[in-house]
CSV table of C-alpha atoms in Angstrom, one decimal:
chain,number,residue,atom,x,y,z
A,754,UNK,CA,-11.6,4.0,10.7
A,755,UNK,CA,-13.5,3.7,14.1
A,756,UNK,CA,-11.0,3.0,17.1
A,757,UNK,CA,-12.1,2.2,20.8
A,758,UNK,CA,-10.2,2.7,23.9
A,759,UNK,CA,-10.5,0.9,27.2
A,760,UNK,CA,-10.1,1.5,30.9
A,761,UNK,CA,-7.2,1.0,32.9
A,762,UNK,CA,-9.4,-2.2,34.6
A,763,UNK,CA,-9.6,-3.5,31.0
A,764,UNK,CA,-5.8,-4.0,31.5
A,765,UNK,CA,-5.3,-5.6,34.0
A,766,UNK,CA,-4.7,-9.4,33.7
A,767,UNK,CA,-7.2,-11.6,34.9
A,768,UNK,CA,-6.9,-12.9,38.3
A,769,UNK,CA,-6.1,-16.0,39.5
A,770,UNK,CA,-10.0,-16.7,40.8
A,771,UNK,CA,-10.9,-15.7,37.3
A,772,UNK,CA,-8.0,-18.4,35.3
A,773,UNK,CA,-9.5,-20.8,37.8
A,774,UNK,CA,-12.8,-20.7,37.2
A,775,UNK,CA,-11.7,-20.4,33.4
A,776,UNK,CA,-10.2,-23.6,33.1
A,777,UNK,CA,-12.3,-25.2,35.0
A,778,UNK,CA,-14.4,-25.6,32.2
A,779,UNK,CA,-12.0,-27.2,29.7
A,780,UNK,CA,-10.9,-31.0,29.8
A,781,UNK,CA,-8.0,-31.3,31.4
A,782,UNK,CA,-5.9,-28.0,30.8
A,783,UNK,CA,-4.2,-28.0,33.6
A,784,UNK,CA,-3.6,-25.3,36.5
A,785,UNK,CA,-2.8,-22.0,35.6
A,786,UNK,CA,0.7,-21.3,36.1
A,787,UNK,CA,1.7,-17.8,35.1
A,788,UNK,CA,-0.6,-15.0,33.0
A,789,UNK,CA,1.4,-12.6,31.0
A,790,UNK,CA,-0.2,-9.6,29.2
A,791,UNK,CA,1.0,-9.8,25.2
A,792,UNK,CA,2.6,-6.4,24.6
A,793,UNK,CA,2.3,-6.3,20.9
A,794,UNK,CA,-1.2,-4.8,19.5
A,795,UNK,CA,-3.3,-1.2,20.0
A,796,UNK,CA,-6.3,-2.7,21.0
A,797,UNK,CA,-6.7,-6.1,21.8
A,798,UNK,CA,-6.1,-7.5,25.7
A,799,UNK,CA,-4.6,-10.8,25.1
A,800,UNK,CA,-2.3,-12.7,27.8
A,801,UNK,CA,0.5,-15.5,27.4
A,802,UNK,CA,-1.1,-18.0,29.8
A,803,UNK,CA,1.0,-20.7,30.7
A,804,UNK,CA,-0.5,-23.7,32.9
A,805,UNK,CA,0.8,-27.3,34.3
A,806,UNK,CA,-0.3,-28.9,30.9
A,807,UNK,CA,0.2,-26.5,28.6
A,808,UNK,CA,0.5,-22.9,26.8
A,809,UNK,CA,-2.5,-20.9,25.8
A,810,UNK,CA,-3.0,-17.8,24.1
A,811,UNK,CA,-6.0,-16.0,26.2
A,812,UNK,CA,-8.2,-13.3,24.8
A,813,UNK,CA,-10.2,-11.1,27.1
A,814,UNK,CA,-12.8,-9.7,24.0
A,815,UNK,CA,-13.3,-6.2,25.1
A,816,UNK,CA,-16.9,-5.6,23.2
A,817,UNK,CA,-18.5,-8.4,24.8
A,818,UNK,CA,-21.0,-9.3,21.6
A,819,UNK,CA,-20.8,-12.7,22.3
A,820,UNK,CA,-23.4,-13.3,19.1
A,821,UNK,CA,-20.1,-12.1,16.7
A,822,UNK,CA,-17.4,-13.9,19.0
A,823,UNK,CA,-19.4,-17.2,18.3
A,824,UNK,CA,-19.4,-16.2,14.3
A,825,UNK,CA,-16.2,-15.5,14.1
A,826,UNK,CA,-15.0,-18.9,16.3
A,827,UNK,CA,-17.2,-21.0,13.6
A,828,UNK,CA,-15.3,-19.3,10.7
A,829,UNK,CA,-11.9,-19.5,11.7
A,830,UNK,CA,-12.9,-23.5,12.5
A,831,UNK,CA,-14.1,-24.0,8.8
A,832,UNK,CA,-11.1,-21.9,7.3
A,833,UNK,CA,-8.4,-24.2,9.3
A,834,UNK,CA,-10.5,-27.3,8.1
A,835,UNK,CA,-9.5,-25.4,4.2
A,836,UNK,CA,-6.2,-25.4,5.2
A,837,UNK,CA,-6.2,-21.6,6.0
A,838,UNK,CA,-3.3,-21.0,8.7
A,839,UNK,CA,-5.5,-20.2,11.7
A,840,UNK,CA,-5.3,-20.8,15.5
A,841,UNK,CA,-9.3,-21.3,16.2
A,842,UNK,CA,-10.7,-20.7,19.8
A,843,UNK,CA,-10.4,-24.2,21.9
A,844,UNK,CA,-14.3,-25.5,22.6
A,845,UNK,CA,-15.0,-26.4,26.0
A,846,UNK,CA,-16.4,-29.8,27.8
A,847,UNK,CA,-19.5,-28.8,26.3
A,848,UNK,CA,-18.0,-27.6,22.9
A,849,UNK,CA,-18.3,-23.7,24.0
A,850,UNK,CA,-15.7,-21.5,23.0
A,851,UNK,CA,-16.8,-18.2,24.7
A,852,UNK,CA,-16.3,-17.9,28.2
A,853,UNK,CA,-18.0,-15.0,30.3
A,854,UNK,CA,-16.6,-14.8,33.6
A,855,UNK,CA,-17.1,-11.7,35.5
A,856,UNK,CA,-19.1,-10.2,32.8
A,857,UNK,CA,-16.5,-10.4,30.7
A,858,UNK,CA,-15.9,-12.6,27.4
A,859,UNK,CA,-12.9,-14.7,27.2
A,860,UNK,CA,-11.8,-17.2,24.5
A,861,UNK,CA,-9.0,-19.9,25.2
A,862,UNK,CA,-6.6,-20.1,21.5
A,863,UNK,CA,-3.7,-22.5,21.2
A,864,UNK,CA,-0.3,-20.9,21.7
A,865,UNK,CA,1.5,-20.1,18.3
A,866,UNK,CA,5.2,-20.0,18.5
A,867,UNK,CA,5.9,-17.8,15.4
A,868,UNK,CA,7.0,-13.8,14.8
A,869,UNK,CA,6.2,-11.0,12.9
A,870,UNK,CA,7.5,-9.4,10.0
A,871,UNK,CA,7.3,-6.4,8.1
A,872,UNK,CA,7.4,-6.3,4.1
A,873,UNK,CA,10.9,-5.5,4.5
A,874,UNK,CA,11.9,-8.9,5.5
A,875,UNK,CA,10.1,-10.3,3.0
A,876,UNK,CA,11.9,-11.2,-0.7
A,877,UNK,CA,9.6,-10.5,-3.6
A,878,UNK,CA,8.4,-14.3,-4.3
A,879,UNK,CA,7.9,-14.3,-0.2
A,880,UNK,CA,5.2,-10.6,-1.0
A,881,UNK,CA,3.9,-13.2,-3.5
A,882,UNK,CA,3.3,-15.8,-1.1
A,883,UNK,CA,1.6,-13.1,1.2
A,884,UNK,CA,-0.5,-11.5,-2.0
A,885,UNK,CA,-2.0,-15.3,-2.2
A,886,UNK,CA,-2.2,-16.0,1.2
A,887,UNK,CA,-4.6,-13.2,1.4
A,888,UNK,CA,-6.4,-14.2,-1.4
A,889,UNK,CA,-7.4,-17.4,-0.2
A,890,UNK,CA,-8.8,-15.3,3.2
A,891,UNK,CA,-10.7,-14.1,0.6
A,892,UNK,CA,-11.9,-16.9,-1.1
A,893,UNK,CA,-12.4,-19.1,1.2
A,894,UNK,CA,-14.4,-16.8,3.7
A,895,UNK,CA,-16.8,-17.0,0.1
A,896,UNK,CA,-16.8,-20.9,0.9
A,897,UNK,CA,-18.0,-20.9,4.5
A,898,UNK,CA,-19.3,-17.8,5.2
A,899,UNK,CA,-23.5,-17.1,3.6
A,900,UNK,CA,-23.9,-13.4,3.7
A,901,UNK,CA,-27.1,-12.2,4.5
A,902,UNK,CA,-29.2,-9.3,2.7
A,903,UNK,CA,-28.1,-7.5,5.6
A,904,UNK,CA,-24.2,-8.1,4.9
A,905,UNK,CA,-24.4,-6.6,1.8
A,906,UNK,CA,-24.9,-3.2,3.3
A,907,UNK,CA,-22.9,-0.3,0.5
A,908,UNK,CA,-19.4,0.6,2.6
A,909,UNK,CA,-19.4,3.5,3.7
A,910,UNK,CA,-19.1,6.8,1.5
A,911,UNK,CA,-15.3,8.2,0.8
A,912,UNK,CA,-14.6,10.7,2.9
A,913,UNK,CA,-16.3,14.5,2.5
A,914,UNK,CA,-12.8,17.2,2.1
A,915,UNK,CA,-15.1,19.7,3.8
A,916,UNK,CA,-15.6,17.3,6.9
A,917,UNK,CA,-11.4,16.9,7.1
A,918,UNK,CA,-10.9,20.5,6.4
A,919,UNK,CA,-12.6,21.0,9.6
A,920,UNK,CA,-11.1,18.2,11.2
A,921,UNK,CA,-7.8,20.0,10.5
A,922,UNK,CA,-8.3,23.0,12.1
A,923,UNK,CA,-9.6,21.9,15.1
A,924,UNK,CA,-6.4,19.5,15.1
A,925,UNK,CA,-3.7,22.7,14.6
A,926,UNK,CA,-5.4,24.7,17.6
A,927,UNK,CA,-5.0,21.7,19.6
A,928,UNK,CA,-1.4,21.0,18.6
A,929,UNK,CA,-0.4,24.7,18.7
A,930,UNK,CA,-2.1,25.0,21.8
A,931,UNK,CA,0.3,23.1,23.8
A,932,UNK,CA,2.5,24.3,26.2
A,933,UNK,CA,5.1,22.5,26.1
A,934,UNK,CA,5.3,21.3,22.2
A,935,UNK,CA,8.0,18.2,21.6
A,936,UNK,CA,9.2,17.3,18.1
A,937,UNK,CA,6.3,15.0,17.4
A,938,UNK,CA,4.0,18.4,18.0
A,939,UNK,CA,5.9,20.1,15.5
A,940,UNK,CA,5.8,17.4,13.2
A,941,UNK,CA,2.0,17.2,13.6
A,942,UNK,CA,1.8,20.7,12.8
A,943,UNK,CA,3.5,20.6,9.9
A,944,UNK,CA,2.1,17.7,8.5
A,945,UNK,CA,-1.6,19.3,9.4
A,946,UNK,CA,-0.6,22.3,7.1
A,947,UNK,CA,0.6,20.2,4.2
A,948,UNK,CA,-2.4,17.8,4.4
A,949,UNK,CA,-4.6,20.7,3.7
A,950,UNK,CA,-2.6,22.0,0.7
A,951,UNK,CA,-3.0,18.6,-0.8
A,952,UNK,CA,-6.6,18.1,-0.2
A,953,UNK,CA,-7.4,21.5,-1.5
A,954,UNK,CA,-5.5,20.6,-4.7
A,955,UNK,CA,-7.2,16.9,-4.5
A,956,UNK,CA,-10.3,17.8,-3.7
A,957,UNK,CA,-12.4,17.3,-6.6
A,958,UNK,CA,-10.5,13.2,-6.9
A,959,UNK,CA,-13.1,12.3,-4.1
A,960,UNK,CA,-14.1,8.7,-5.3
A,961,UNK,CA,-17.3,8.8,-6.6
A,962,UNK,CA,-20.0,6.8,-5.1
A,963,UNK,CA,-21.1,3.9,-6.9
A,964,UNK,CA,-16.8,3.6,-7.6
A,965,UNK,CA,-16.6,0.7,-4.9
A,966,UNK,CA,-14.9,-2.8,-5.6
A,967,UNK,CA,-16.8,-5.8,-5.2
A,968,UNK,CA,-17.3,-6.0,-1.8
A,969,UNK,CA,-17.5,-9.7,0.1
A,970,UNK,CA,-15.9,-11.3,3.6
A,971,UNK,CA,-12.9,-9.8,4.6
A,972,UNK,CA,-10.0,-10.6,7.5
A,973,UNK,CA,-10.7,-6.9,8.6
A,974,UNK,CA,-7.3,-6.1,9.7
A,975,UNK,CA,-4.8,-7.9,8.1
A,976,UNK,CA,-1.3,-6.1,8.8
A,977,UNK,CA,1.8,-7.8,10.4
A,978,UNK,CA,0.7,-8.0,13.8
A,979,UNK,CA,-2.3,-10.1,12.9
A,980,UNK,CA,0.6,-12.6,11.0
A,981,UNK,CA,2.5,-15.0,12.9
A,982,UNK,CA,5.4,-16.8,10.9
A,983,UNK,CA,7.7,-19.4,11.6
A,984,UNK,CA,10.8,-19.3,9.6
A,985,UNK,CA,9.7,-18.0,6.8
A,986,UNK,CA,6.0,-19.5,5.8
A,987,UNK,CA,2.9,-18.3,7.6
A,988,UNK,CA,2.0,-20.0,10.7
A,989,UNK,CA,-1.2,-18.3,11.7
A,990,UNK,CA,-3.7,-15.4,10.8
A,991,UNK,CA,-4.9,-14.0,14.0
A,992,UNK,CA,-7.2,-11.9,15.6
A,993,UNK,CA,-10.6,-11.9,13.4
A,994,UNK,CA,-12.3,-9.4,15.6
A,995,UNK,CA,-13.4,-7.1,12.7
A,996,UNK,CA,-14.3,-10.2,10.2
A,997,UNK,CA,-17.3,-8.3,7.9
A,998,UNK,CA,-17.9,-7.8,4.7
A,999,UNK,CA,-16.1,-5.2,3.0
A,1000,UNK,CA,-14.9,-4.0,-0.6
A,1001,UNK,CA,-12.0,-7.1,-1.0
A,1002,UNK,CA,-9.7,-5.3,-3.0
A,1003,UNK,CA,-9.4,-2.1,-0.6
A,1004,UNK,CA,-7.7,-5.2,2.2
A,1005,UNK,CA,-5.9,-5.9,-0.4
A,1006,UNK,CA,-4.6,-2.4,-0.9
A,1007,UNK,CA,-4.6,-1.3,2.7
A,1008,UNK,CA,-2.6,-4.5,4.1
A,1009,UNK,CA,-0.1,-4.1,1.6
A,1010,UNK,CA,0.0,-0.1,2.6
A,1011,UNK,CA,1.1,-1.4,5.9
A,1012,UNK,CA,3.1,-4.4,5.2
A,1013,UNK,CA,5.4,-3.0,2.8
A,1014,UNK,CA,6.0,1.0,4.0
A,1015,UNK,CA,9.2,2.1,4.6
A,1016,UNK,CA,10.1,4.5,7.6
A,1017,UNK,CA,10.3,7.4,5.6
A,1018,UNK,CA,7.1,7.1,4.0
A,1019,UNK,CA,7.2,5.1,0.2
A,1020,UNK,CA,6.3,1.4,-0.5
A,1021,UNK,CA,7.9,-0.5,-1.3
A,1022,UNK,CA,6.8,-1.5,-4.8
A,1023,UNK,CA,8.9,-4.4,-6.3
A,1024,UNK,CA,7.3,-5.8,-3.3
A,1025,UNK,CA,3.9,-4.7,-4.3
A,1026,UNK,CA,3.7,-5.9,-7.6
A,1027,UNK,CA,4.2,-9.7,-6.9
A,1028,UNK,CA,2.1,-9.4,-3.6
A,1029,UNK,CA,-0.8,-7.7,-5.9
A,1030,UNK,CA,-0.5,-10.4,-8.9
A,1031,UNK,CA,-0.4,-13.1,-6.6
A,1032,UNK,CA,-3.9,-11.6,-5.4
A,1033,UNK,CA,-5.4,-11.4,-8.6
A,1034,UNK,CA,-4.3,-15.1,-9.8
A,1035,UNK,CA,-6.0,-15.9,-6.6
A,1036,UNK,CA,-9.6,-14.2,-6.4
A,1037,UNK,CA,-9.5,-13.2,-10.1
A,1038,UNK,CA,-9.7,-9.5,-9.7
A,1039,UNK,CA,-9.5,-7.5,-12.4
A,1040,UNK,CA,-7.1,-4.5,-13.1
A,1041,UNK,CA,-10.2,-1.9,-12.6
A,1042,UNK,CA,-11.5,-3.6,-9.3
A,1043,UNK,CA,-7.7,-2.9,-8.0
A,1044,UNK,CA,-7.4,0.4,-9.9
A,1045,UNK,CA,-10.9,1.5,-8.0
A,1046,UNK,CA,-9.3,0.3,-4.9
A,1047,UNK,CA,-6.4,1.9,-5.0
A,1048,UNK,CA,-7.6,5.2,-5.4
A,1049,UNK,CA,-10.1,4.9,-2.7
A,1050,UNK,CA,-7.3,3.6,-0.2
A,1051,UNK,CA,-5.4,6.7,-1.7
A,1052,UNK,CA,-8.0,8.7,-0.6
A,1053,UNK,CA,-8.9,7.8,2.7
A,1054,UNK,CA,-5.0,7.9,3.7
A,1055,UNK,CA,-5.1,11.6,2.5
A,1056,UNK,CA,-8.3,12.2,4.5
A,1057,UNK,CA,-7.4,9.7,8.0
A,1058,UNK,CA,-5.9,11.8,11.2
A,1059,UNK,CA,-6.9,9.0,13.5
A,1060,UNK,CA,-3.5,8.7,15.0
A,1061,UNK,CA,-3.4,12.4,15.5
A,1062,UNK,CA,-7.1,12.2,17.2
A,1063,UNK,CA,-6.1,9.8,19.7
A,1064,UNK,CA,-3.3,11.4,21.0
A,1065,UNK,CA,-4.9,15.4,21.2
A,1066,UNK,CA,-8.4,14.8,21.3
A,1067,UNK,CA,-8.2,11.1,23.4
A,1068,UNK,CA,-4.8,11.8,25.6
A,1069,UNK,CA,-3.6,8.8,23.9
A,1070,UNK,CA,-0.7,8.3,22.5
A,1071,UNK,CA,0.0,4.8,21.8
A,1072,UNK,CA,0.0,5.2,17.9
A,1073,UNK,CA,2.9,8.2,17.9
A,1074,UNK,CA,5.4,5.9,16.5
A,1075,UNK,CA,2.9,4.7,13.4
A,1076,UNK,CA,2.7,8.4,12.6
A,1077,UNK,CA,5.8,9.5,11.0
A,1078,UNK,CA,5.7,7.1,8.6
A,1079,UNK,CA,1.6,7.2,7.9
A,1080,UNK,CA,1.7,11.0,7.1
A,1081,UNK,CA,4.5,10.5,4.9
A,1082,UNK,CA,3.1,7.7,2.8
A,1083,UNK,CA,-0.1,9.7,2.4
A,1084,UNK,CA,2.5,12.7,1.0
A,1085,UNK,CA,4.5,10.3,-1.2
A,1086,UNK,CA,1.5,8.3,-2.8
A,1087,UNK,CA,-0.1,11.2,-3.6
A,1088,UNK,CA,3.0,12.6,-5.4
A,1089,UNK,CA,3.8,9.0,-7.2
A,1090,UNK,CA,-0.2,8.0,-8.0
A,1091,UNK,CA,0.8,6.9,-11.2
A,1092,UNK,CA,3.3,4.3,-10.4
A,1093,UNK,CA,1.4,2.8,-7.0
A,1094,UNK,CA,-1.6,2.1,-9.4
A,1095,UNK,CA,0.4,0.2,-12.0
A,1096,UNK,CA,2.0,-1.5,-9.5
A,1097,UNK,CA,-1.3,-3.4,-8.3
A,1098,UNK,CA,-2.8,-3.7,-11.6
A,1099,UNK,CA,0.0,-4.4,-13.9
């Protein structure tokens, strides 16, 4: 999956000349009273702003396509008029909700007292909950959102073995290369190794082709960061920055590989099971759309190093702790195929 990084300017929080001429444009927000960078998140540069009227939740959107921001403002506005639990971006005096100050795009959310929480929080008819939640993403982004010829564009192909085989190698000379190797080196290594035992015994599972789910708009990254709740219902689905159209079933799959891991690498799947029939009832997808799903999920875990990429190739090591647990599941899943599958289809 395509990651981006940004410079040490990038964050920063904005100034004060920058909040000011920010609020300026709104009706009546008030003065900007404190600006406090959100710590939670890989990529995103949001801020806590507080001001003499009000809280805010400020987002400083790093890729600038102000074209996309707009789309994705208009469908969160339509979703929340469903009933969807969104926060949408606050328009302006003259119903703008994309700011570009310093050539830089900001948007102005309402502030969203709520928290996070991980699968293992949640009791099974609460997965349930979550399993329909996501399903009425998905249905209603069918509602509001027309998708052009050009949406409809085939995902992209499963990945090539031969490709990660590569990948591997150049990944172990780069961890065994260090000077001074720390556990997480030697777990790198060692996961590195068994990857490539597994994908030479996997090899010939690579999904075929024309094996894709029925594709259509997706949140794009729905995990528990992107979930705020408030006691225990869903308050708000944030951060829409990679809204697109995508196989629906493989969010599905790949939310509920993140919401409901353990630390040592299974899922939890008396979770799963409600959270993937609540889906189904929802969108009505079948048992081979989520069986197709499944195994491509399956196999781009056992082919995905991005973690490792960032933190040997890009000096970045911001997704070490998502690591231990990521190369596990990819281990486990493989070993227990049978019983992850019937767990989202049964």
């Amino acid at each position: 999956m395509p990651r981006s990084h940004v410079t040490s300017a990038e964050k920063t929080a904005p100034d004060g000349e920058t909040l000011s001429a920010l609020l300026r444009r709104y009706d009546g927000p008030g003065e900007a009273v404190s600006c406090e960078r959100v710590a939670e998140g890989l990529l995103n540069r949001g801020y806590r702003l507080a001001t003499t009227r009000g809280r805010f939740f400020l987002k400083h959107h790093l890729d600038g396509d102000r074209a996309a921001i707009d789309h994705q403002h208009r469908v969160t506005k339509q979703l929340e008029e469903l009933g969807v639990p969104v926060a949408p971006a606050v328009p302006d005096a003259d119903g703008r909700t994309v700011a570009v100050i310093g050539g830089r795009c900001y948007a102005l959310h309402p502030w969203v007292d709520g928290r996070h929480r991980v699968g293992g929080e949640l009791t099974a008819a609460q997965s349930s909950r979550l399993g329909g939640l996501l399903g009425r993403v998905h249905t209603c982004l069918e509602q509001v959102v027309v998708a052009r010829a050009a949406d409809r564009q085939p995902p992209d192909a499963s990945a090539d073995p031969e490709y990660t085989f590569a990948l591997i190698d150049r990944l172990l000379t780069l961890t065994r290369g260090r000077r001074r190797r720390d556990p997480f080196d030697e777990l790198a290594e060692h996961r590195l190794v068994e990857r490539r035992a597994l994908l030479e015994r996997h090899a010939h599972r690579r999904p075929e082709a024309d094996a894709i789910p029925a594709t259509g708009w997706v949140h794009g990254d729905f995990h528990p960061l992107n979930l705020l709740y408030r006691d225990t219902e869903p308050a708000a689905i944030v951060d829409w920055d990679r809204l697109g159209v995508q196989p629906r079933a493989e969010e599905a799959v790949r939310a509920a590989a993140i919401f409901f891991v353990r630390p040592g690498g299974p899922l939890e799947l008396d979770k799963v099971r409600p959270y993937a029939r609540a889906y189904q009832r929802t969108t009505g997808a079948g048992a081979a759309e989520m069986a197709a799903a499944v195994h491509r999920v399956w196999w781009e875990r056992l082919n995905d190093f991005w973690m490792l990429r960032w933190r040997y190739q890009d000096g970045d090591r911001r997704a070490d702790p998502l690591f231990p647990a990521a190369a596990a599941l990819a281990v486990w899943w493989t070993r227990e195929y049978e019983a992850v599958r019937d767990a989202f289809c049964g």
